[in-house]
Amino acid sequence: MNPGRDRVVAARSTGSFQILWSLWERTLLRGTSGGLALVAAWFVTPADLGHYSVAIAFLTLGMAVTDISLRQLGVIVPKEDLPGIAAIARRIALATVPLNLLATGTLLASGAEWDELAKLLPLYLVPFMSARGSASVAQLQRNDDFRTVARIQGIAATISLLGCLPLLLALGDILALSLQFLATEAIAAHLFRRKCRVSPQPKYNMLKRLSTVAVPNVAAWVQSQSERIAIVLVTDASTVGAFGFAAAIGRLGNDVVTAGIVNYFRPILARHTHEPNQWRRVSMALIYRVAAGSSIASALIIAGNFLLLGPALDPAWGPAVALIPAAAASVGLSSMGWVATTLLVVKGEARRVWRLQAVGIALVVPVAFSSVWGVPGLAVALVGRELVMVPVRVLSLRKLLTQRELLTAWVAYLPLVALACLAAYAGTTTS
């Protein structure tokens, strides 16, 4: 008998299960929305999905400021400050109202009709619903209770899917997608608050502390989502629909893996910020797992696209199907951005994230204008941007990790780099 060794083994076993629960939580969210998007492809046109993609792009910006930032801050701040997050959640959600107006103007400029806009209105309410449960989710994650988080997300996703899938089959339009998104967030927020209610209580300087997390999230949005808005203004709704569909499928597995692993490691990193050696070991464990998971997810998505999705969809979706390999590989490479941002923010280096994001933001314009050349242009631009960004992201950690660890992090992403180059080449062969 070795009690010390038994405790270590038990801790590792528990940690493995917590990662699985965290991954399952993201699978439920991405799986239901991605599954509905696949079904919708049989009923709607690329232009319809293009308008939905633009609305989703503005929604994710709102979520970056509200729900995502509130959850991240809730894991980092001292436990006694959680009531302060609950206190500002509703006020922060009001910041999405101007975004809703901007989304409406952009959609009208892209040729959307008022009846189409009405079907997207449920998306405008999502940030208000999700922000209500942000502090409760942060508390559960601080307690490493990812099983409860996954269970609640599973209940919310199942109820929304059972309600909205028949609606999609009956109506055959994007209203069902919008309602499913809203229903999932509303049900989940209600259940989170019932399970772990955090009473609102104003705390000093909470908005300023939130900004240190929100600013990098907004910069990440500009880099990863804003090109949809630019594409619809440069070309048309059908092109952004093909791009949005390819991006949605490309993110289906990668976002599940990356977000699930990062969500699990974030509170562990926060607990070891004053233990340099242990913090670096945890950081490298995070990098290894994200790189490996993203490589596997990208490969599986590309294989499924060629074997299943391509033959099944209408020829009108041909450009979207051709773009999926490059989208999947580029999303996989972008997972290093999640890792770098998380490490910098947890370590109190959020200001340095701006330098990291500035390069990616500068590359949004070339990606948007590459859509003029169709799938070949977009495939090369998507992959090319991420090939530039991976070493930039790795080097942004040079003050946090040793040179050997930085080199190891770069090597961990080499399989994805090779896969991305092949995907870009495949995209250029599309006529």
Short mmCIF file of N, CA, C and O in Angstrom, two decimals, residues 156-267:
data_model
loop_
_atom_site.label_atom_id
_atom_site.label_comp_id
_atom_site.label_asym_id
_atom_site.label_seq_id
_atom_site.Cartn_x
_atom_site.Cartn_y
_atom_site.Cartn_z
N ALA A 156 -30.84 20.91 -21.63
CA ALA A 156 -31.25 22.08 -22.42
C ALA A 156 -31.19 21.78 -23.91
O ALA A 156 -32.12 22.12 -24.67
N ALA A 157 -30.10 21.14 -24.36
CA ALA A 157 -29.94 20.84 -25.78
C ALA A 157 -31.00 19.84 -26.25
O ALA A 157 -31.55 19.98 -27.35
N THR A 158 -31.29 18.85 -25.44
CA THR A 158 -32.28 17.84 -25.83
C THR A 158 -33.67 18.43 -25.94
O THR A 158 -34.39 18.19 -26.92
N ILE A 159 -34.07 19.23 -24.95
CA ILE A 159 -35.40 19.84 -24.99
C ILE A 159 -35.54 20.77 -26.19
O ILE A 159 -36.55 20.73 -26.92
N SER A 160 -34.52 21.60 -26.43
CA SER A 160 -34.59 22.53 -27.56
C SER A 160 -34.61 21.80 -28.89
O SER A 160 -35.33 22.19 -29.82
N LEU A 161 -33.85 20.71 -28.97
CA LEU A 161 -33.81 19.94 -30.22
C LEU A 161 -35.15 19.26 -30.49
O LEU A 161 -35.65 19.27 -31.62
N LEU A 162 -35.73 18.67 -29.44
CA LEU A 162 -37.02 18.00 -29.61
C LEU A 162 -38.12 18.98 -30.00
O LEU A 162 -39.06 18.63 -30.73
N GLY A 163 -37.99 20.22 -29.54
CA GLY A 163 -39.00 21.21 -29.89
C GLY A 163 -38.79 21.83 -31.26
O GLY A 163 -39.77 22.13 -31.97
N CYS A 164 -37.53 22.02 -31.65
CA CYS A 164 -37.25 22.79 -32.87
C CYS A 164 -37.02 21.94 -34.11
O CYS A 164 -37.20 22.44 -35.23
N LEU A 165 -36.62 20.69 -33.94
CA LEU A 165 -36.41 19.84 -35.12
C LEU A 165 -37.72 19.61 -35.87
O LEU A 165 -37.75 19.74 -37.11
N PRO A 166 -38.83 19.27 -35.19
CA PRO A 166 -40.10 19.17 -35.93
C PRO A 166 -40.48 20.47 -36.61
O PRO A 166 -41.07 20.47 -37.71
N LEU A 167 -40.17 21.60 -35.96
CA LEU A 167 -40.47 22.90 -36.56
C LEU A 167 -39.66 23.11 -37.83
O LEU A 167 -40.19 23.63 -38.83
N LEU A 168 -38.41 22.68 -37.81
CA LEU A 168 -37.58 22.79 -39.02
C LEU A 168 -38.13 21.92 -40.14
O LEU A 168 -38.19 22.34 -41.29
N LEU A 169 -38.52 20.70 -39.79
CA LEU A 169 -39.06 19.79 -40.81
C LEU A 169 -40.38 20.31 -41.37
O LEU A 169 -40.69 20.09 -42.54
N ALA A 170 -41.16 20.99 -40.51
CA ALA A 170 -42.46 21.47 -40.94
C ALA A 170 -42.36 22.75 -41.77
O ALA A 170 -43.01 22.89 -42.81
N LEU A 171 -41.54 23.70 -41.29
CA LEU A 171 -41.45 25.00 -41.96
C LEU A 171 -40.35 25.06 -43.00
O LEU A 171 -40.45 25.77 -43.99
N GLY A 172 -39.22 24.37 -42.70
CA GLY A 172 -38.10 24.37 -43.65
C GLY A 172 -37.42 25.71 -43.79
O GLY A 172 -37.00 26.08 -44.89
N ASP A 173 -37.31 26.48 -42.70
CA ASP A 173 -36.60 27.75 -42.79
C ASP A 173 -35.77 27.97 -41.52
O ASP A 173 -35.78 27.16 -40.59
N ILE A 174 -35.07 29.10 -41.50
CA ILE A 174 -34.08 29.35 -40.45
C ILE A 174 -34.69 29.78 -39.12
O ILE A 174 -33.96 29.91 -38.13
N LEU A 175 -36.00 29.99 -39.07
CA LEU A 175 -36.63 30.33 -37.79
C LEU A 175 -36.38 29.23 -36.76
O LEU A 175 -36.15 29.53 -35.58
N ALA A 176 -36.40 27.98 -37.19
CA ALA A 176 -36.17 26.86 -36.26
C ALA A 176 -34.76 26.91 -35.68
O ALA A 176 -34.57 26.62 -34.50
N LEU A 177 -33.77 27.30 -36.49
CA LEU A 177 -32.40 27.40 -35.99
C LEU A 177 -32.29 28.50 -34.93
O LEU A 177 -31.63 28.33 -33.91
N SER A 178 -32.93 29.62 -35.20
CA SER A 178 -32.87 30.74 -34.25
C SER A 178 -33.54 30.38 -32.93
O SER A 178 -33.01 30.66 -31.85
N LEU A 179 -34.71 29.74 -33.01
CA LEU A 179 -35.43 29.37 -31.80
C LEU A 179 -34.67 28.31 -31.00
O LEU A 179 -34.69 28.32 -29.76
N GLN A 180 -34.00 27.39 -31.69
CA GLN A 180 -33.25 26.36 -30.98
C GLN A 180 -32.10 26.96 -30.20
O GLN A 180 -31.84 26.58 -29.05
N PHE A 181 -31.41 27.92 -30.79
CA PHE A 181 -30.30 28.59 -30.11
C PHE A 181 -30.80 29.30 -28.85
O PHE A 181 -30.24 29.17 -27.76
N LEU A 182 -31.90 30.05 -29.00
CA LEU A 182 -32.45 30.79 -27.87
C LEU A 182 -32.96 29.85 -26.79
O LEU A 182 -32.72 30.07 -25.59
N ALA A 183 -33.66 28.80 -27.18
CA ALA A 183 -34.23 27.87 -26.21
C ALA A 183 -33.14 27.17 -25.41
O ALA A 183 -33.26 27.01 -24.18
N THR A 184 -32.06 26.78 -26.08
CA THR A 184 -30.96 26.11 -25.37
C THR A 184 -30.38 27.01 -24.29
O THR A 184 -30.18 26.58 -23.15
N GLU A 185 -30.09 28.25 -24.64
CA GLU A 185 -29.47 29.17 -23.68
C GLU A 185 -30.43 29.53 -22.55
O GLU A 185 -30.03 29.63 -21.39
N ALA A 186 -31.71 29.72 -22.86
CA ALA A 186 -32.68 30.09 -21.83
C ALA A 186 -32.89 28.96 -20.83
O ALA A 186 -32.90 29.19 -19.61
N ILE A 187 -33.05 27.75 -21.33
CA ILE A 187 -33.26 26.60 -20.44
C ILE A 187 -32.02 26.35 -19.60
O ILE A 187 -32.11 26.11 -18.39
N ALA A 188 -30.84 26.39 -20.24
CA ALA A 188 -29.59 26.14 -19.50
C ALA A 188 -29.39 27.18 -18.40
O ALA A 188 -29.04 26.84 -17.26
N ALA A 189 -29.62 28.47 -18.71
CA ALA A 189 -29.44 29.52 -17.70
C ALA A 189 -30.37 29.31 -16.51
O ALA A 189 -29.97 29.48 -15.35
N HIS A 190 -31.62 28.94 -16.80
CA HIS A 190 -32.58 28.69 -15.72
C HIS A 190 -32.12 27.54 -14.83
O HIS A 190 -32.16 27.63 -13.59
N LEU A 191 -31.66 26.46 -15.44
CA LEU A 191 -31.24 25.29 -14.66
C LEU A 191 -29.95 25.56 -13.89
O LEU A 191 -29.79 25.08 -12.75
N PHE A 192 -29.03 26.32 -14.47
CA PHE A 192 -27.80 26.68 -13.75
C PHE A 192 -28.12 27.50 -12.51
O PHE A 192 -27.54 27.27 -11.44
N ARG A 193 -29.03 28.44 -12.63
CA ARG A 193 -29.38 29.28 -11.49
C ARG A 193 -30.08 28.47 -10.41
O ARG A 193 -29.91 28.74 -9.21
N ARG A 194 -30.87 27.49 -10.81
CA ARG A 194 -31.54 26.65 -9.80
C ARG A 194 -30.53 25.75 -9.08
O ARG A 194 -30.65 25.52 -7.88
N LYS A 195 -29.55 25.27 -9.81
CA LYS A 195 -28.56 24.36 -9.21
C LYS A 195 -27.57 25.10 -8.33
O LYS A 195 -27.17 24.62 -7.26
N CYS A 196 -27.11 26.28 -8.77
CA CYS A 196 -26.07 26.99 -8.03
C CYS A 196 -26.31 28.49 -8.17
O CYS A 196 -25.71 29.16 -9.01
N ARG A 197 -27.20 28.99 -7.38
CA ARG A 197 -27.56 30.40 -7.48
C ARG A 197 -26.52 31.28 -6.80
O ARG A 197 -26.11 31.01 -5.67
N VAL A 198 -26.09 32.31 -7.49
CA VAL A 198 -25.16 33.30 -6.95
C VAL A 198 -25.91 34.61 -6.81
O VAL A 198 -26.32 35.21 -7.79
N SER A 199 -26.12 35.05 -5.58
CA SER A 199 -26.90 36.27 -5.33
C SER A 199 -26.11 37.50 -5.77
O SER A 199 -24.94 37.66 -5.40
N PRO A 200 -26.73 38.39 -6.55
CA PRO A 200 -26.02 39.59 -7.02
C PRO A 200 -25.63 40.51 -5.86
O PRO A 200 -26.40 40.72 -4.93
N GLN A 201 -24.43 41.01 -5.93
CA GLN A 201 -23.94 41.97 -4.93
C GLN A 201 -22.86 42.81 -5.59
O GLN A 201 -21.81 42.28 -5.99
N PRO A 202 -23.07 44.11 -5.72
CA PRO A 202 -22.07 44.96 -6.40
C PRO A 202 -20.69 44.84 -5.76
O PRO A 202 -20.56 44.82 -4.54
N LYS A 203 -19.68 44.78 -6.62
CA LYS A 203 -18.29 44.72 -6.17
C LYS A 203 -17.49 45.83 -6.84
O LYS A 203 -17.74 46.18 -8.00
N TYR A 204 -16.50 46.33 -6.13
CA TYR A 204 -15.71 47.46 -6.63
C TYR A 204 -14.90 47.08 -7.87
O TYR A 204 -14.29 46.01 -7.93
N ASN A 205 -14.95 47.92 -8.88
CA ASN A 205 -14.09 47.81 -10.07
C ASN A 205 -14.36 46.57 -10.90
O ASN A 205 -13.49 46.13 -11.66
N MET A 206 -15.54 45.97 -10.79
CA MET A 206 -15.80 44.74 -11.52
C MET A 206 -15.84 44.94 -13.03
O MET A 206 -15.35 44.11 -13.80
N LEU A 207 -16.39 46.07 -13.47
CA LEU A 207 -16.43 46.34 -14.91
C LEU A 207 -15.03 46.48 -15.49
O LEU A 207 -14.75 46.02 -16.60
N LYS A 208 -14.14 47.11 -14.75
CA LYS A 208 -12.76 47.27 -15.23
C LYS A 208 -12.08 45.90 -15.33
O LYS A 208 -11.37 45.63 -16.30
N ARG A 209 -12.32 45.06 -14.34
CA ARG A 209 -11.73 43.73 -14.39
C ARG A 209 -12.32 42.90 -15.54
O ARG A 209 -11.62 42.11 -16.17
N LEU A 210 -13.61 43.11 -15.79
CA LEU A 210 -14.23 42.39 -16.91
C LEU A 210 -13.61 42.81 -18.23
O LEU A 210 -13.43 41.99 -19.14
N SER A 211 -13.25 44.08 -18.36
CA SER A 211 -12.68 44.57 -19.61
C SER A 211 -11.36 43.89 -19.94
O SER A 211 -11.02 43.71 -21.11
N THR A 212 -10.59 43.50 -18.91
CA THR A 212 -9.30 42.83 -19.17
C THR A 212 -9.51 41.48 -19.85
O THR A 212 -8.62 40.99 -20.53
N VAL A 213 -10.68 40.88 -19.65
CA VAL A 213 -11.00 39.60 -20.28
C VAL A 213 -11.76 39.82 -21.59
O VAL A 213 -11.54 39.12 -22.57
N ALA A 214 -12.67 40.80 -21.59
CA ALA A 214 -13.52 41.03 -22.75
C ALA A 214 -12.75 41.55 -23.95
O ALA A 214 -13.03 41.16 -25.10
N VAL A 215 -11.77 42.42 -23.72
CA VAL A 215 -11.02 43.01 -24.84
C VAL A 215 -10.30 41.93 -25.67
O VAL A 215 -10.42 41.92 -26.90
N PRO A 216 -9.57 40.98 -25.05
CA PRO A 216 -8.98 39.92 -25.86
C PRO A 216 -10.03 39.06 -26.57
O PRO A 216 -9.80 38.60 -27.70
N ASN A 217 -11.18 38.85 -25.93
CA ASN A 217 -12.24 38.06 -26.58
C ASN A 217 -12.80 38.77 -27.80
O ASN A 217 -13.09 38.14 -28.83
N VAL A 218 -12.97 40.07 -27.70
CA VAL A 218 -13.45 40.84 -28.86
C VAL A 218 -12.42 40.82 -29.98
O VAL A 218 -12.76 40.67 -31.16
N ALA A 219 -11.15 40.96 -29.62
CA ALA A 219 -10.09 40.90 -30.63
C ALA A 219 -10.07 39.53 -31.31
O ALA A 219 -9.87 39.43 -32.52
N ALA A 220 -10.29 38.47 -30.53
CA ALA A 220 -10.35 37.13 -31.10
C ALA A 220 -11.54 37.00 -32.04
O ALA A 220 -11.46 36.34 -33.09
N TRP A 221 -12.66 37.64 -31.69
CA TRP A 221 -13.83 37.62 -32.57
C TRP A 221 -13.51 38.31 -33.90
O TRP A 221 -13.88 37.81 -34.97
N VAL A 222 -12.88 39.46 -33.82
CA VAL A 222 -12.55 40.19 -35.05
C VAL A 222 -11.71 39.31 -35.97
O VAL A 222 -11.91 39.28 -37.19
N GLN A 223 -10.81 38.55 -35.36
CA GLN A 223 -9.93 37.71 -36.15
C GLN A 223 -10.65 36.51 -36.75
O GLN A 223 -10.38 36.11 -37.88
N SER A 224 -11.59 35.92 -36.01
CA SER A 224 -12.16 34.64 -36.43
C SER A 224 -13.57 34.72 -37.02
O SER A 224 -13.98 33.81 -37.73
N GLN A 225 -14.31 35.80 -36.75
CA GLN A 225 -15.71 35.86 -37.16
C GLN A 225 -16.04 37.03 -38.09
O GLN A 225 -16.97 36.94 -38.88
N SER A 226 -15.30 38.13 -37.96
CA SER A 226 -15.71 39.34 -38.67
C SER A 226 -15.61 39.21 -40.19
O SER A 226 -16.25 39.97 -40.92
N GLU A 227 -14.83 38.22 -40.67
CA GLU A 227 -14.72 38.10 -42.12
C GLU A 227 -16.06 37.74 -42.77
O GLU A 227 -16.30 38.03 -43.94
N ARG A 228 -16.97 37.12 -42.00
CA ARG A 228 -18.29 36.83 -42.57
C ARG A 228 -19.02 38.11 -42.95
O ARG A 228 -19.68 38.18 -44.00
N ILE A 229 -18.92 39.10 -42.08
CA ILE A 229 -19.57 40.37 -42.36
C ILE A 229 -18.92 41.04 -43.56
O ILE A 229 -19.60 41.58 -44.44
N ALA A 230 -17.60 41.00 -43.61
CA ALA A 230 -16.89 41.61 -44.74
C ALA A 230 -17.20 40.87 -46.05
O ALA A 230 -17.39 41.51 -47.10
N ILE A 231 -17.29 39.54 -45.99
CA ILE A 231 -17.55 38.76 -47.20
C ILE A 231 -18.93 39.09 -47.77
O ILE A 231 -19.10 39.23 -48.99
N VAL A 232 -19.95 39.21 -46.90
CA VAL A 232 -21.30 39.48 -47.40
C VAL A 232 -21.37 40.86 -48.03
O VAL A 232 -22.19 41.11 -48.93
N LEU A 233 -20.53 41.79 -47.58
CA LEU A 233 -20.51 43.12 -48.17
C LEU A 233 -19.69 43.16 -49.47
O LEU A 233 -19.99 43.94 -50.37
N VAL A 234 -18.66 42.29 -49.55
CA VAL A 234 -17.81 42.26 -50.74
C VAL A 234 -18.45 41.46 -51.86
O VAL A 234 -18.37 41.83 -53.03
N THR A 235 -19.10 40.34 -51.51
CA THR A 235 -19.68 39.46 -52.54
C THR A 235 -21.20 39.43 -52.39
O THR A 235 -21.88 40.38 -52.70
N ASP A 236 -21.74 38.29 -51.90
CA ASP A 236 -23.19 38.19 -51.73
C ASP A 236 -23.50 37.19 -50.62
O ASP A 236 -22.61 36.57 -50.05
N ALA A 237 -24.79 37.05 -50.32
CA ALA A 237 -25.23 36.18 -49.22
C ALA A 237 -24.95 34.71 -49.52
O ALA A 237 -24.69 33.93 -48.60
N SER A 238 -25.00 34.30 -50.79
CA SER A 238 -24.72 32.90 -51.12
C SER A 238 -23.28 32.52 -50.80
O SER A 238 -23.01 31.43 -50.29
N THR A 239 -22.35 33.42 -51.08
CA THR A 239 -20.94 33.15 -50.79
C THR A 239 -20.71 33.04 -49.29
O THR A 239 -20.04 32.12 -48.81
N VAL A 240 -21.28 33.98 -48.53
CA VAL A 240 -21.10 33.92 -47.08
C VAL A 240 -21.85 32.73 -46.50
O VAL A 240 -21.47 32.18 -45.47
N GLY A 241 -22.93 32.29 -47.18
CA GLY A 241 -23.63 31.09 -46.74
C GLY A 241 -22.77 29.85 -46.90
O GLY A 241 -22.70 29.01 -46.00
N ALA A 242 -22.08 29.75 -48.03
CA ALA A 242 -21.16 28.63 -48.24
C ALA A 242 -20.02 28.68 -47.25
O ALA A 242 -19.63 27.66 -46.66
N PHE A 243 -19.49 29.90 -47.04
CA PHE A 243 -18.40 30.06 -46.07
C PHE A 243 -18.87 29.74 -44.66
O PHE A 243 -18.19 29.05 -43.89
N GLY A 244 -20.05 30.23 -44.29
CA GLY A 244 -20.58 29.98 -42.95
C GLY A 244 -20.85 28.51 -42.70
O GLY A 244 -20.57 28.00 -41.61
N PHE A 245 -21.37 27.83 -43.72
CA PHE A 245 -21.64 26.40 -43.57
C PHE A 245 -20.34 25.62 -43.41
O PHE A 245 -20.22 24.75 -42.53
N ALA A 246 -19.35 25.95 -44.25
CA ALA A 246 -18.05 25.28 -44.14
C ALA A 246 -17.41 25.54 -42.78
O ALA A 246 -16.85 24.63 -42.15
N ALA A 247 -17.50 26.79 -42.31
CA ALA A 247 -16.92 27.13 -41.01
C ALA A 247 -17.65 26.41 -39.88
O ALA A 247 -17.02 25.95 -38.92
N ALA A 248 -18.99 26.30 -39.99
CA ALA A 248 -19.76 25.62 -38.95
C ALA A 248 -19.38 24.15 -38.85
O ALA A 248 -19.20 23.62 -37.74
N ILE A 249 -19.23 23.50 -39.99
CA ILE A 249 -18.83 22.09 -39.97
C ILE A 249 -17.38 21.96 -39.51
O ILE A 249 -17.03 21.06 -38.75
N GLY A 250 -16.53 22.88 -39.96
CA GLY A 250 -15.12 22.84 -39.56
C GLY A 250 -14.95 23.03 -38.07
O GLY A 250 -14.04 22.45 -37.46
N ARG A 251 -15.81 23.85 -37.47
CA ARG A 251 -15.72 24.10 -36.03
C ARG A 251 -16.39 23.01 -35.20
O ARG A 251 -16.18 22.96 -33.98
N LEU A 252 -17.19 22.19 -35.83
CA LEU A 252 -18.04 21.26 -35.09
C LEU A 252 -17.26 20.42 -34.09
O LEU A 252 -17.61 20.32 -32.93
N GLY A 253 -16.15 19.82 -34.56
CA GLY A 253 -15.35 19.00 -33.65
C GLY A 253 -14.25 19.79 -32.96
O GLY A 253 -13.95 19.56 -31.79
N ASN A 254 -13.65 20.73 -33.69
CA ASN A 254 -12.52 21.47 -33.14
C ASN A 254 -12.90 22.34 -31.94
O ASN A 254 -12.19 22.38 -30.94
N ASP A 255 -14.02 23.04 -32.05
CA ASP A 255 -14.44 23.88 -30.93
C ASP A 255 -14.80 23.04 -29.71
O ASP A 255 -14.58 23.45 -28.57
N VAL A 256 -15.39 21.87 -29.96
CA VAL A 256 -15.72 20.97 -28.86
C VAL A 256 -14.45 20.59 -28.10
O VAL A 256 -14.38 20.69 -26.86
N VAL A 257 -13.43 20.17 -28.84
CA VAL A 257 -12.18 19.72 -28.22
C VAL A 257 -11.48 20.89 -27.52
O VAL A 257 -11.10 20.80 -26.34
N THR A 258 -11.29 21.98 -28.25
CA THR A 258 -10.52 23.10 -27.70
C THR A 258 -11.21 23.73 -26.49
O THR A 258 -10.60 23.90 -25.43
N ALA A 259 -12.48 24.08 -26.65
CA ALA A 259 -13.19 24.74 -25.54
C ALA A 259 -13.31 23.81 -24.34
O ALA A 259 -13.16 24.25 -23.19
N GLY A 260 -13.57 22.52 -24.59
CA GLY A 260 -13.70 21.59 -23.48
C GLY A 260 -12.41 21.45 -22.68
O GLY A 260 -12.42 21.50 -21.44
N ILE A 261 -11.28 21.31 -23.38
CA ILE A 261 -10.00 21.15 -22.69
C ILE A 261 -9.58 22.44 -22.00
O ILE A 261 -9.13 22.44 -20.85
N VAL A 262 -9.75 23.58 -22.69
CA VAL A 262 -9.38 24.87 -22.09
C VAL A 262 -10.23 25.16 -20.86
O VAL A 262 -9.72 25.62 -19.83
N ASN A 263 -11.53 24.88 -20.93
CA ASN A 263 -12.40 25.11 -19.78
C ASN A 263 -11.98 24.28 -18.58
O ASN A 263 -12.10 24.72 -17.43
N TYR A 264 -11.48 23.06 -18.84
CA TYR A 264 -11.04 22.21 -17.75
C TYR A 264 -9.74 22.74 -17.13
O TYR A 264 -9.59 22.78 -15.90
N PHE A 265 -8.80 23.19 -17.97
CA PHE A 265 -7.49 23.60 -17.47
C PHE A 265 -7.47 25.01 -16.88
O PHE A 265 -6.58 25.31 -16.08
N ARG A 266 -8.42 25.88 -17.26
CA ARG A 266 -8.36 27.27 -16.82
C ARG A 266 -8.34 27.40 -15.29
O ARG A 266 -7.49 28.11 -14.74
N PRO A 267 -9.26 26.75 -14.56
CA PRO A 267 -9.19 26.89 -13.09
C PRO A 267 -7.94 26.27 -12.49
O PRO A 267 -7.44 26.74 -11.46
#
